[in-house]
Amino acid sequence: MDKSYNWWIIVPIIFVLGGIILPFIYLILFAGGFNPQVLTENVNVIRFTIFQALLSSTITGIIGIPGAYIVARTNLNRFVKSVFRVLSAVPFVLPGVTMAMGFLLTFGREGIFTKILHNIGYNKRILYTFTAVIIGHVFYNFPLFIRIVGETWEKIEGSLSEAAKLDGADNMKTFYLIELPLILPAILKAFLLTYIYTFTSFAVVLILGGIRFSTIEVSIYMYTRILFDFKSAFTLAIFQMLFISIISYFLSIKKGSFISGKSLKNEFPAWGYFYLILATIMIFVPLAYSLLSGFIKYGGGFGVENFKRLFNLNITRFIGATFKQLVGYSIILPGIASLISVLLSAIGAFHSSRGKKLDYIFMLPAAISPVTIAFGYIIMGIKPFFSLIFIYTLITLPIVFGLLENGWRTINKDIEEAAKLDGANTIILNTKIRFPLMKYHLLTAFVYAFTISVGEMSATITTVEPPISTFSVAIYRLLSARKIPEARALNTIYSFIVVVLFMLIEIKRFNDEQ
């Protein structure tokens, strides 16, 4: 995109700011202004939110960066690496209720780890503690480091590392002097996204920690849905948005470097085995329980009984939609929103990768409570079908923007310059060079946007009216109606769809590498 196309950046900026500011104006009028005193009354909640987000992000980074190294820089078996990539990506897009099933079956009173810990003399409860909140946040956000940092690390030209070693640098020196400066923007991007998502955490805190570990997001929900104190809820929402915007601005460090090589592969390290065991305990066991919960009978044992009960159930009575409508809306709404999100993010990420400081604008939707936005759209009188498309587009922009910005940064500028010298205009550059080189990143971004949208629950349940429903809301409503076996079966169907989509990404990666 040459300078004559710079005006395109106005489109996503207007969408982001308009999609947030307009409902906020309606909310100000509806709520009747601000209540600054609520900040003083919630000072402990604010402190806890800032602290738990910082601790969660730091631990997630400590666990995620070695995982990124394993997938990017070691000669781990390709099949094992692909399985690791797929399974480590899935938790991030699962809805809270799905995650809760896995954690309850793992860390609950009858959970497998609870029993193991009891047998070795550790009788303290994990579920409904601060530890459970941190584990839940690591479980959810650790894929961000694997995906964002790992893919940047994988593109560092191997000749750079080889040259450093020829000059006498050992592995550690090569890492600090050559690789770390190149992957630092990706680490900061993953850290920033993790911080924002844990700062605005809702389902993880409520389900795994309980109400005594309230975050600002939980307080906003309480003021809005239980106390009907919209002025206090709106004041907290404004504070949350401003705080996240400031953090996003200062963490938006740009180095302006483009990475498009192929990294050297080192021997799989001895510590890697310990790492895989830790990842299995914290991530993959709860995930496996969640994926297979449909085959676990309520009361014990395995079988397909839950699926039979689901397909024999008059599901309309419980979720307000037929199975066909459920599948249709779960595809159409997230599908349209994902296409818009990828298009807007592609424009914004291109300009950001060329030095424009746009991160804090595209990160802004992550700082907004989805419930607040949904409520704003309801007041504006927008129909649920269109509201959900707007909301899904907004909430997926931060992650899609991050993935596509990494993609733009891997395109070799020399290729673009050579094409320009041969007379290629912007349209030819985009259709013949840039987008073909970005196919993998575009597919990855779309899959993330689609699965996050299908898994979104808080705004969806606030907005939807029959017959509109999505998988996450249907699972939640079946659980609320005590239809546990049916909810587990539907959860397994949904989870396997997610796994298949991420497998498509890996197949695309494999074909590209060939």
Short mmCIF file of C-alpha atoms in Angstrom, two decimals:
data_model
loop_
_atom_site.label_atom_id
_atom_site.label_comp_id
_atom_site.label_asym_id
_atom_site.label_seq_id
_atom_site.Cartn_x
_atom_site.Cartn_y
_atom_site.Cartn_z
CA MET A 1 0.00 0.00 0.00
CA ASP A 2 1.68 3.21 -1.13
CA LYS A 3 1.05 6.68 0.26
CA SER A 4 -2.02 7.24 -1.92
CA TYR A 5 -3.75 4.42 0.03
CA ASN A 6 -2.83 5.77 3.49
CA TRP A 7 -6.39 7.08 3.92
CA TRP A 8 -7.56 3.45 4.25
CA ILE A 9 -6.34 3.52 7.85
CA ILE A 10 -9.26 5.84 8.63
CA VAL A 11 -11.74 2.96 8.09
CA PRO A 12 -10.65 0.70 10.99
CA ILE A 13 -10.02 3.71 13.26
CA ILE A 14 -13.56 4.99 12.66
CA PHE A 15 -14.95 1.48 13.21
CA VAL A 16 -13.09 1.00 16.51
CA LEU A 17 -13.74 4.46 17.94
CA GLY A 18 -17.31 4.65 16.60
CA GLY A 19 -18.14 1.13 17.82
CA ILE A 20 -17.03 2.09 21.33
CA ILE A 21 -17.77 5.80 21.67
CA LEU A 22 -21.35 5.75 20.33
CA PRO A 23 -22.66 3.15 22.83
CA PHE A 24 -20.75 4.99 25.58
CA ILE A 25 -22.51 8.28 24.72
CA TYR A 26 -25.86 6.49 24.97
CA LEU A 27 -24.76 4.93 28.26
CA ILE A 28 -23.74 8.35 29.67
CA LEU A 29 -27.18 9.72 28.83
CA PHE A 30 -28.86 6.61 30.22
CA ALA A 31 -26.77 6.47 33.42
CA GLY A 32 -26.89 10.23 34.04
CA GLY A 33 -23.11 10.84 34.25
CA PHE A 34 -20.25 9.61 36.43
CA ASN A 35 -19.86 8.64 40.07
CA PRO A 36 -16.17 9.24 40.98
CA GLN A 37 -16.77 8.02 44.52
CA VAL A 38 -17.17 4.46 43.22
CA LEU A 39 -13.41 4.40 42.49
CA THR A 40 -12.67 4.99 46.18
CA GLU A 41 -15.24 2.40 47.23
CA ASN A 42 -13.65 -0.17 44.89
CA VAL A 43 -9.99 0.65 45.56
CA ASN A 44 -9.30 -2.91 46.81
CA VAL A 45 -10.92 -4.38 43.69
CA ILE A 46 -8.81 -2.08 41.49
CA ARG A 47 -5.59 -3.00 43.34
CA PHE A 48 -6.39 -6.71 43.11
CA THR A 49 -7.18 -6.45 39.39
CA ILE A 50 -3.87 -4.71 38.62
CA PHE A 51 -1.87 -7.14 40.81
CA GLN A 52 -3.43 -10.40 39.60
CA ALA A 53 -3.10 -9.29 35.96
CA LEU A 54 0.60 -8.48 36.44
CA LEU A 55 1.29 -11.76 38.27
CA SER A 56 -0.75 -13.82 35.77
CA SER A 57 0.98 -12.22 32.78
CA THR A 58 4.45 -12.67 34.27
CA ILE A 59 3.90 -16.37 35.08
CA THR A 60 2.26 -16.92 31.68
CA GLY A 61 5.32 -15.38 30.02
CA ILE A 62 7.73 -17.48 32.11
CA ILE A 63 5.86 -20.63 31.06
CA GLY A 64 5.02 -19.53 27.51
CA ILE A 65 8.44 -18.35 26.26
CA PRO A 66 10.18 -21.74 26.75
CA GLY A 67 7.24 -23.31 24.88
CA ALA A 68 7.75 -20.83 22.04
CA TYR A 69 11.44 -21.82 21.97
CA ILE A 70 10.57 -25.52 21.77
CA VAL A 71 8.24 -25.09 18.77
CA ALA A 72 10.45 -22.54 16.99
CA ARG A 73 14.06 -23.50 17.64
CA THR A 74 14.30 -27.21 18.42
CA ASN A 75 14.22 -30.31 16.28
CA LEU A 76 11.26 -31.77 18.19
CA ASN A 77 9.45 -34.36 16.10
CA ARG A 78 7.24 -32.54 13.58
CA PHE A 79 4.11 -34.54 14.44
CA VAL A 80 4.58 -33.94 18.19
CA LYS A 81 5.23 -30.27 17.48
CA SER A 82 2.02 -29.97 15.43
CA VAL A 83 -0.02 -31.67 18.17
CA PHE A 84 1.57 -29.36 20.73
CA ARG A 85 0.72 -26.31 18.62
CA VAL A 86 -2.91 -27.36 18.06
CA LEU A 87 -3.62 -28.32 21.67
CA SER A 88 -1.83 -25.28 23.10
CA ALA A 89 -3.92 -22.98 20.89
CA VAL A 90 -7.32 -24.39 21.84
CA PRO A 91 -7.62 -23.15 25.48
CA PHE A 92 -7.47 -19.50 24.42
CA VAL A 93 -10.66 -19.76 22.37
CA LEU A 94 -12.71 -21.98 24.67
CA PRO A 95 -15.64 -20.34 26.47
CA GLY A 96 -15.54 -20.13 30.25
CA VAL A 97 -18.12 -22.86 30.78
CA THR A 98 -16.10 -25.28 28.66
CA MET A 99 -12.94 -24.51 30.58
CA ALA A 100 -14.84 -24.91 33.85
CA MET A 101 -15.79 -28.50 32.96
CA GLY A 102 -12.14 -29.42 32.46
CA PHE A 103 -10.98 -27.76 35.66
CA LEU A 104 -13.78 -29.23 37.78
CA LEU A 105 -12.97 -32.73 36.50
CA THR A 106 -9.26 -32.13 37.17
CA PHE A 107 -9.03 -29.98 40.31
CA GLY A 108 -12.53 -30.45 41.78
CA ARG A 109 -13.32 -32.49 44.89
CA GLU A 110 -13.38 -35.72 42.85
CA GLY A 111 -10.79 -34.50 40.34
CA ILE A 112 -7.85 -36.65 39.32
CA PHE A 113 -5.18 -34.24 40.64
CA THR A 114 -7.06 -33.63 43.86
CA LYS A 115 -7.02 -37.39 44.52
CA ILE A 116 -3.32 -37.66 43.63
CA LEU A 117 -2.44 -34.75 45.94
CA HIS A 118 -4.51 -36.27 48.76
CA ASN A 119 -2.65 -39.56 48.37
CA ILE A 120 0.69 -37.79 48.87
CA GLY A 121 -0.60 -35.89 51.91
CA TYR A 122 -1.54 -32.52 50.39
CA ASN A 123 -5.10 -31.81 51.48
CA LYS A 124 -5.49 -28.11 50.71
CA ARG A 125 -8.18 -27.16 48.23
CA ILE A 126 -7.05 -25.68 44.89
CA LEU A 127 -10.40 -24.79 43.36
CA TYR A 128 -11.96 -21.51 44.54
CA THR A 129 -8.59 -20.05 45.60
CA PHE A 130 -6.25 -17.37 44.24
CA THR A 131 -3.99 -20.18 42.96
CA ALA A 132 -6.88 -21.50 40.85
CA VAL A 133 -7.36 -18.04 39.31
CA ILE A 134 -3.68 -17.83 38.35
CA ILE A 135 -3.66 -21.40 36.94
CA GLY A 136 -6.80 -20.58 34.97
CA HIS A 137 -5.24 -17.44 33.51
CA VAL A 138 -2.06 -19.31 32.54
CA PHE A 139 -4.21 -22.05 30.96
CA TYR A 140 -6.13 -19.50 28.91
CA ASN A 141 -3.33 -17.17 27.80
CA PHE A 142 -0.26 -19.36 27.44
CA PRO A 143 -1.19 -19.98 23.74
CA LEU A 144 -0.55 -16.30 23.01
CA PHE A 145 3.17 -16.66 23.72
CA ILE A 146 3.40 -19.94 21.78
CA ARG A 147 1.75 -18.40 18.73
CA ILE A 148 3.04 -14.79 18.68
CA VAL A 149 6.56 -15.27 20.06
CA GLY A 150 7.08 -18.73 18.51
CA GLU A 151 6.21 -17.59 14.99
CA THR A 152 8.54 -14.58 15.20
CA TRP A 153 11.36 -16.70 16.64
CA GLU A 154 10.93 -19.22 13.85
CA LYS A 155 11.56 -16.50 11.24
CA ILE A 156 14.96 -15.33 12.54
CA GLU A 157 17.49 -15.99 9.82
CA GLY A 158 19.75 -18.88 10.85
CA SER A 159 22.83 -17.25 9.29
CA LEU A 160 22.69 -14.53 11.99
CA SER A 161 23.02 -17.11 14.76
CA GLU A 162 25.72 -18.97 12.85
CA ALA A 163 27.76 -15.77 12.35
CA ALA A 164 27.53 -15.00 16.08
CA LYS A 165 28.76 -18.50 16.92
CA LEU A 166 31.66 -18.17 14.48
CA ASP A 167 32.64 -15.01 16.37
CA GLY A 168 32.81 -17.06 19.57
CA ALA A 169 29.39 -16.41 21.10
CA ASP A 170 27.84 -19.32 23.00
CA ASN A 171 24.11 -20.13 22.87
CA MET A 172 23.27 -17.79 25.77
CA LYS A 173 25.21 -14.88 24.27
CA THR A 174 23.63 -15.49 20.86
CA PHE A 175 20.21 -15.40 22.48
CA TYR A 176 20.79 -12.14 24.40
CA LEU A 177 22.66 -10.26 21.67
CA ILE A 178 20.98 -11.52 18.47
CA GLU A 179 17.63 -13.20 19.08
CA LEU A 180 16.18 -11.37 22.09
CA PRO A 181 16.22 -7.90 20.45
CA LEU A 182 14.43 -9.39 17.42
CA ILE A 183 11.72 -11.21 19.39
CA LEU A 184 11.28 -8.48 22.03
CA PRO A 185 8.39 -6.74 20.19
CA ALA A 186 6.60 -10.11 19.93
CA ILE A 187 7.18 -10.81 23.65
CA LEU A 188 5.80 -7.38 24.55
CA LYS A 189 2.84 -7.93 22.25
CA ALA A 190 2.03 -11.29 23.87
CA PHE A 191 2.58 -9.84 27.36
CA LEU A 192 0.34 -6.86 26.59
CA LEU A 193 -2.48 -9.05 25.27
CA THR A 194 -2.17 -11.37 28.26
CA TYR A 195 -2.21 -8.42 30.66
CA ILE A 196 -5.31 -6.96 29.02
CA TYR A 197 -7.20 -10.28 28.93
CA THR A 198 -6.35 -11.08 32.56
CA PHE A 199 -7.11 -7.50 33.64
CA THR A 200 -10.61 -7.81 32.15
CA SER A 201 -11.02 -11.40 33.30
CA PHE A 202 -14.58 -12.39 34.13
CA ALA A 203 -15.43 -16.07 33.71
CA VAL A 204 -12.11 -17.43 35.05
CA VAL A 205 -12.30 -15.31 38.20
CA LEU A 206 -15.94 -16.11 38.92
CA ILE A 207 -15.82 -19.82 38.11
CA LEU A 208 -12.42 -20.72 39.61
CA GLY A 209 -12.00 -18.08 42.31
CA GLY A 210 -15.48 -17.14 43.39
CA ILE A 211 -16.96 -13.74 44.16
CA ARG A 212 -14.35 -12.86 46.84
CA PHE A 213 -11.76 -12.46 44.06
CA SER A 214 -13.68 -9.81 42.18
CA THR A 215 -12.02 -7.92 39.35
CA ILE A 216 -13.20 -4.61 37.91
CA GLU A 217 -15.01 -6.57 35.19
CA VAL A 218 -16.92 -8.60 37.80
CA SER A 219 -17.84 -5.38 39.65
CA ILE A 220 -19.13 -3.84 36.41
CA TYR A 221 -21.31 -6.91 35.90
CA MET A 222 -22.58 -6.72 39.51
CA TYR A 223 -23.47 -3.02 39.22
CA THR A 224 -25.14 -3.55 35.83
CA ARG A 225 -27.04 -6.80 36.18
CA ILE A 226 -27.68 -7.14 39.92
CA LEU A 227 -27.62 -3.67 41.55
CA PHE A 228 -28.81 -1.77 38.44
CA ASP A 229 -26.42 1.04 39.43
CA PHE A 230 -25.48 2.05 35.89
CA LYS A 231 -23.65 5.23 36.90
CA SER A 232 -21.16 3.27 39.04
CA ALA A 233 -20.79 0.56 36.39
CA PHE A 234 -20.13 3.17 33.72
CA THR A 235 -17.53 4.98 35.88
CA LEU A 236 -15.60 1.72 36.43
CA ALA A 237 -15.84 0.92 32.71
CA ILE A 238 -14.34 4.32 31.83
CA PHE A 239 -11.51 3.84 34.37
CA GLN A 240 -10.78 0.36 32.96
CA MET A 241 -10.68 1.67 29.40
CA LEU A 242 -8.33 4.57 30.24
CA PHE A 243 -5.98 2.39 32.32
CA ILE A 244 -5.66 -0.24 29.58
CA SER A 245 -5.18 2.45 26.93
CA ILE A 246 -2.27 3.96 28.86
CA ILE A 247 -0.64 0.54 29.41
CA SER A 248 -1.10 -0.30 25.71
CA TYR A 249 0.49 2.98 24.65
CA PHE A 250 3.64 2.53 26.72
CA LEU A 251 4.08 -1.14 25.77
CA SER A 252 3.74 -0.39 22.04
CA ILE A 253 7.47 -0.55 21.34
CA LYS A 254 8.35 -0.76 17.69
CA LYS A 255 11.76 -1.70 16.38
CA GLY A 256 10.89 -1.38 12.69
CA SER A 257 12.72 -4.62 11.87
CA PHE A 258 11.38 -7.19 9.40
CA ILE A 259 12.06 -10.89 10.00
CA SER A 260 11.58 -13.32 7.12
CA GLY A 261 14.24 -16.02 7.43
CA LYS A 262 14.32 -19.59 8.68
CA SER A 263 15.77 -20.28 12.11
CA LEU A 264 18.36 -22.88 13.01
CA LYS A 265 17.04 -25.95 14.82
CA ASN A 266 18.86 -26.96 18.00
CA GLU A 267 18.79 -30.32 19.75
CA PHE A 268 15.73 -30.82 21.94
CA PRO A 269 16.96 -29.74 25.42
CA ALA A 270 16.83 -31.93 28.53
CA TRP A 271 14.70 -29.33 30.34
CA GLY A 272 12.19 -29.67 27.50
CA TYR A 273 10.95 -32.99 28.95
CA PHE A 274 10.27 -31.37 32.32
CA TYR A 275 8.53 -28.53 30.49
CA LEU A 276 6.27 -30.92 28.56
CA ILE A 277 5.33 -32.70 31.81
CA LEU A 278 4.46 -29.35 33.45
CA ALA A 279 2.45 -28.27 30.40
CA THR A 280 0.61 -31.59 30.44
CA ILE A 281 -0.37 -31.17 34.09
CA MET A 282 -1.43 -27.53 33.89
CA ILE A 283 -2.81 -27.32 30.37
CA PHE A 284 -3.42 -30.59 28.57
CA VAL A 285 -5.06 -32.71 31.29
CA PRO A 286 -7.82 -30.13 31.98
CA LEU A 287 -8.13 -29.63 28.23
CA ALA A 288 -8.43 -33.37 27.56
CA TYR A 289 -11.11 -33.67 30.23
CA SER A 290 -13.01 -30.79 28.65
CA LEU A 291 -12.73 -32.23 25.11
CA LEU A 292 -13.80 -35.71 26.20
CA SER A 293 -16.43 -34.66 28.75
CA GLY A 294 -19.17 -35.75 26.33
CA PHE A 295 -17.99 -39.34 26.63
CA ILE A 296 -17.87 -39.24 30.46
CA LYS A 297 -21.18 -40.40 31.89
CA TYR A 298 -22.71 -38.31 34.65
CA GLY A 299 -21.90 -40.43 37.70
CA GLY A 300 -18.91 -42.24 36.16
CA GLY A 301 -17.93 -44.43 33.22
CA PHE A 302 -17.47 -43.83 29.49
CA GLY A 303 -19.86 -44.13 26.55
CA VAL A 304 -22.00 -42.26 24.03
CA GLU A 305 -25.04 -42.02 26.30
CA ASN A 306 -24.67 -38.21 26.61
CA PHE A 307 -24.87 -37.77 22.83
CA LYS A 308 -28.00 -39.94 22.60
CA ARG A 309 -29.64 -37.82 25.30
CA LEU A 310 -28.63 -34.60 23.50
CA PHE A 311 -30.11 -35.64 20.15
CA ASN A 312 -33.29 -36.95 21.79
CA LEU A 313 -33.77 -33.73 23.76
CA ASN A 314 -36.29 -31.07 22.76
CA ILE A 315 -33.44 -28.56 22.73
CA THR A 316 -35.66 -25.61 21.68
CA ARG A 317 -37.32 -25.73 25.08
CA PHE A 318 -34.02 -24.99 26.83
CA ILE A 319 -32.07 -22.73 24.42
CA GLY A 320 -34.86 -21.10 22.40
CA ALA A 321 -33.56 -22.42 19.07
CA THR A 322 -33.57 -25.62 17.07
CA PHE A 323 -30.33 -27.52 16.53
CA LYS A 324 -30.29 -26.31 12.93
CA GLN A 325 -30.72 -22.67 14.01
CA LEU A 326 -28.02 -23.12 16.65
CA VAL A 327 -25.51 -24.35 14.06
CA GLY A 328 -26.57 -21.71 11.53
CA TYR A 329 -26.19 -18.72 13.85
CA SER A 330 -22.93 -20.16 15.27
CA ILE A 331 -21.51 -20.07 11.73
CA ILE A 332 -23.08 -16.96 10.18
CA LEU A 333 -22.58 -14.40 12.98
CA PRO A 334 -18.94 -15.29 13.81
CA GLY A 335 -18.18 -15.84 10.11
CA ILE A 336 -19.26 -12.32 9.06
CA ALA A 337 -17.59 -10.73 12.10
CA SER A 338 -14.34 -12.62 11.46
CA LEU A 339 -14.16 -11.46 7.84
CA ILE A 340 -14.65 -7.83 8.92
CA SER A 341 -12.12 -8.22 11.75
CA VAL A 342 -9.46 -9.68 9.43
CA LEU A 343 -10.04 -6.96 6.82
CA LEU A 344 -9.85 -4.08 9.32
CA SER A 345 -6.88 -5.59 11.15
CA ALA A 346 -4.99 -6.23 7.91
CA ILE A 347 -5.18 -2.52 7.09
CA GLY A 348 -4.27 -1.39 10.60
CA ALA A 349 -1.50 -3.97 11.06
CA PHE A 350 0.11 -3.01 7.76
CA HIS A 351 0.44 0.62 8.82
CA SER A 352 1.52 -0.37 12.33
CA SER A 353 4.28 -2.60 10.93
CA ARG A 354 5.44 0.44 8.92
CA GLY A 355 5.90 2.55 12.06
CA LYS A 356 2.45 4.04 12.76
CA LYS A 357 1.69 3.88 16.48
CA LEU A 358 -1.74 2.24 16.31
CA ASP A 359 -1.52 -0.56 18.88
CA TYR A 360 -3.33 1.26 21.63
CA ILE A 361 -6.31 1.94 19.32
CA PHE A 362 -6.64 -1.69 18.25
CA MET A 363 -6.09 -2.88 21.84
CA LEU A 364 -8.84 -0.58 23.08
CA PRO A 365 -11.73 -3.06 22.51
CA ALA A 366 -10.02 -5.54 24.85
CA ALA A 367 -10.27 -2.93 27.62
CA ILE A 368 -14.02 -2.56 27.25
CA SER A 369 -16.39 -4.78 29.13
CA PRO A 370 -18.33 -6.81 26.51
CA VAL A 371 -21.38 -6.59 28.78
CA THR A 372 -21.11 -2.78 28.80
CA ILE A 373 -20.83 -2.62 25.01
CA ALA A 374 -23.74 -5.05 24.60
CA PHE A 375 -25.87 -3.00 26.96
CA GLY A 376 -24.98 0.16 25.00
CA TYR A 377 -26.13 -1.42 21.75
CA ILE A 378 -29.39 -2.53 23.37
CA ILE A 379 -30.05 1.07 24.48
CA MET A 380 -29.24 2.26 20.96
CA GLY A 381 -31.94 -0.10 19.67
CA ILE A 382 -29.67 -2.11 17.38
CA LYS A 383 -31.07 -5.55 16.54
CA PRO A 384 -29.25 -8.51 18.20
CA PHE A 385 -28.11 -9.93 14.85
CA PHE A 386 -26.19 -6.75 13.95
CA SER A 387 -25.13 -6.01 17.55
CA LEU A 388 -23.40 -9.36 17.80
CA ILE A 389 -21.55 -8.83 14.51
CA PHE A 390 -20.26 -5.48 15.83
CA ILE A 391 -19.36 -6.94 19.22
CA TYR A 392 -17.61 -10.03 17.82
CA THR A 393 -15.63 -7.83 15.42
CA LEU A 394 -14.54 -5.51 18.22
CA ILE A 395 -13.52 -8.20 20.72
CA THR A 396 -11.47 -10.11 18.13
CA LEU A 397 -9.59 -7.08 16.77
CA PRO A 398 -6.77 -7.08 19.37
CA ILE A 399 -5.68 -10.70 18.77
CA VAL A 400 -6.27 -10.58 14.99
CA PHE A 401 -4.34 -7.32 14.78
CA GLY A 402 -1.43 -8.86 16.73
CA LEU A 403 -1.30 -11.96 14.50
CA LEU A 404 -1.47 -10.00 11.25
CA GLU A 405 1.08 -7.42 12.36
CA ASN A 406 3.50 -10.29 12.92
CA GLY A 407 2.62 -11.51 9.43
CA TRP A 408 3.32 -8.16 7.79
CA ARG A 409 6.67 -8.01 9.57
CA THR A 410 7.77 -11.30 8.01
CA ILE A 411 7.42 -10.04 4.41
CA ASN A 412 10.80 -9.23 2.97
CA LYS A 413 10.84 -5.58 1.91
CA ASP A 414 13.43 -6.33 -0.77
CA ILE A 415 10.82 -8.39 -2.65
CA GLU A 416 8.37 -5.49 -2.52
CA GLU A 417 11.01 -3.01 -3.70
CA ALA A 418 11.97 -5.31 -6.58
CA ALA A 419 8.32 -5.60 -7.64
CA LYS A 420 7.90 -1.82 -7.51
CA LEU A 421 10.97 -1.38 -9.74
CA ASP A 422 9.29 -3.75 -12.21
CA GLY A 423 6.26 -1.43 -12.26
CA ALA A 424 3.92 -3.24 -9.85
CA ASN A 425 1.23 -0.98 -8.41
CA THR A 426 -0.46 -1.43 -5.01
CA ILE A 427 -3.16 -3.78 -6.35
CA ILE A 428 -0.59 -6.09 -7.97
CA LEU A 429 1.63 -5.90 -4.87
CA ASN A 430 -1.28 -6.95 -2.65
CA THR A 431 -2.78 -9.67 -4.87
CA LYS A 432 0.42 -11.17 -6.30
CA ILE A 433 2.94 -10.77 -3.47
CA ARG A 434 1.71 -9.62 -0.07
CA PHE A 435 -1.52 -11.58 0.43
CA PRO A 436 -0.10 -14.84 -1.04
CA LEU A 437 2.82 -14.51 1.40
CA MET A 438 0.34 -13.76 4.19
CA LYS A 439 -2.05 -16.69 3.47
CA TYR A 440 -1.02 -18.61 6.57
CA HIS A 441 -1.35 -15.56 8.84
CA LEU A 442 -4.70 -14.61 7.30
CA LEU A 443 -6.05 -18.14 7.81
CA THR A 444 -4.73 -18.20 11.38
CA ALA A 445 -6.27 -14.81 12.15
CA PHE A 446 -9.64 -15.88 10.72
CA VAL A 447 -9.70 -19.12 12.73
CA TYR A 448 -8.84 -17.26 15.94
CA ALA A 449 -11.50 -14.62 15.26
CA PHE A 450 -14.13 -17.23 14.39
CA THR A 451 -13.52 -19.49 17.39
CA ILE A 452 -13.26 -16.57 19.85
CA SER A 453 -16.58 -15.24 18.52
CA VAL A 454 -18.33 -18.61 18.85
CA GLY A 455 -16.93 -18.95 22.39
CA GLU A 456 -17.92 -15.43 23.52
CA MET A 457 -20.58 -15.67 26.19
CA SER A 458 -21.08 -12.58 28.39
CA ALA A 459 -22.09 -10.12 25.62
CA THR A 460 -23.93 -12.82 23.67
CA ILE A 461 -26.12 -13.87 26.56
CA THR A 462 -26.85 -10.19 27.30
CA THR A 463 -27.89 -9.53 23.70
CA VAL A 464 -29.49 -12.61 22.15
CA GLU A 465 -33.17 -13.24 21.77
CA PRO A 466 -34.73 -16.49 20.41
CA PRO A 467 -34.11 -17.96 17.92
CA ILE A 468 -30.55 -16.57 17.95
CA SER A 469 -28.14 -18.70 19.95
CA THR A 470 -24.52 -19.88 19.74
CA PHE A 471 -22.72 -22.94 21.07
CA SER A 472 -21.33 -21.24 24.18
CA VAL A 473 -24.72 -19.84 25.21
CA ALA A 474 -26.44 -23.17 24.48
CA ILE A 475 -23.92 -25.06 26.67
CA TYR A 476 -24.41 -22.52 29.47
CA ARG A 477 -28.21 -22.76 29.27
CA LEU A 478 -28.17 -26.55 29.30
CA LEU A 479 -25.91 -26.46 32.37
CA SER A 480 -28.21 -23.93 34.05
CA ALA A 481 -31.17 -26.24 33.36
CA ARG A 482 -29.22 -29.11 35.01
CA LYS A 483 -28.98 -30.95 31.68
CA ILE A 484 -25.37 -31.84 32.48
CA PRO A 485 -24.96 -34.89 30.16
CA GLU A 486 -26.45 -32.99 27.22
CA ALA A 487 -24.25 -29.94 27.98
CA ARG A 488 -21.15 -32.16 28.05
CA ALA A 489 -22.06 -33.75 24.73
CA LEU A 490 -22.60 -30.36 23.08
CA ASN A 491 -19.35 -29.11 24.61
CA THR A 492 -17.45 -32.03 23.08
CA ILE A 493 -18.99 -31.41 19.64
CA TYR A 494 -18.05 -27.73 19.82
CA SER A 495 -14.53 -28.47 21.11
CA PHE A 496 -13.83 -30.95 18.31
CA ILE A 497 -14.90 -28.33 15.73
CA VAL A 498 -12.34 -25.97 17.27
CA VAL A 499 -9.62 -28.64 17.18
CA VAL A 500 -10.36 -29.40 13.51
CA LEU A 501 -10.08 -25.70 12.61
CA PHE A 502 -6.70 -25.42 14.30
CA MET A 503 -5.58 -28.61 12.58
CA LEU A 504 -6.32 -26.87 9.26
CA ILE A 505 -3.86 -24.16 10.27
CA GLU A 506 -1.20 -26.77 10.97
CA ILE A 507 -1.86 -28.48 7.62
CA LYS A 508 -1.44 -25.12 5.90
CA ARG A 509 1.81 -24.53 7.78
CA PHE A 510 3.04 -28.01 6.86
CA ASN A 511 2.26 -27.44 3.15
CA ASP A 512 4.00 -24.06 3.21
CA GLU A 513 7.11 -25.58 4.79
CA GLN A 514 7.17 -28.24 2.08
#
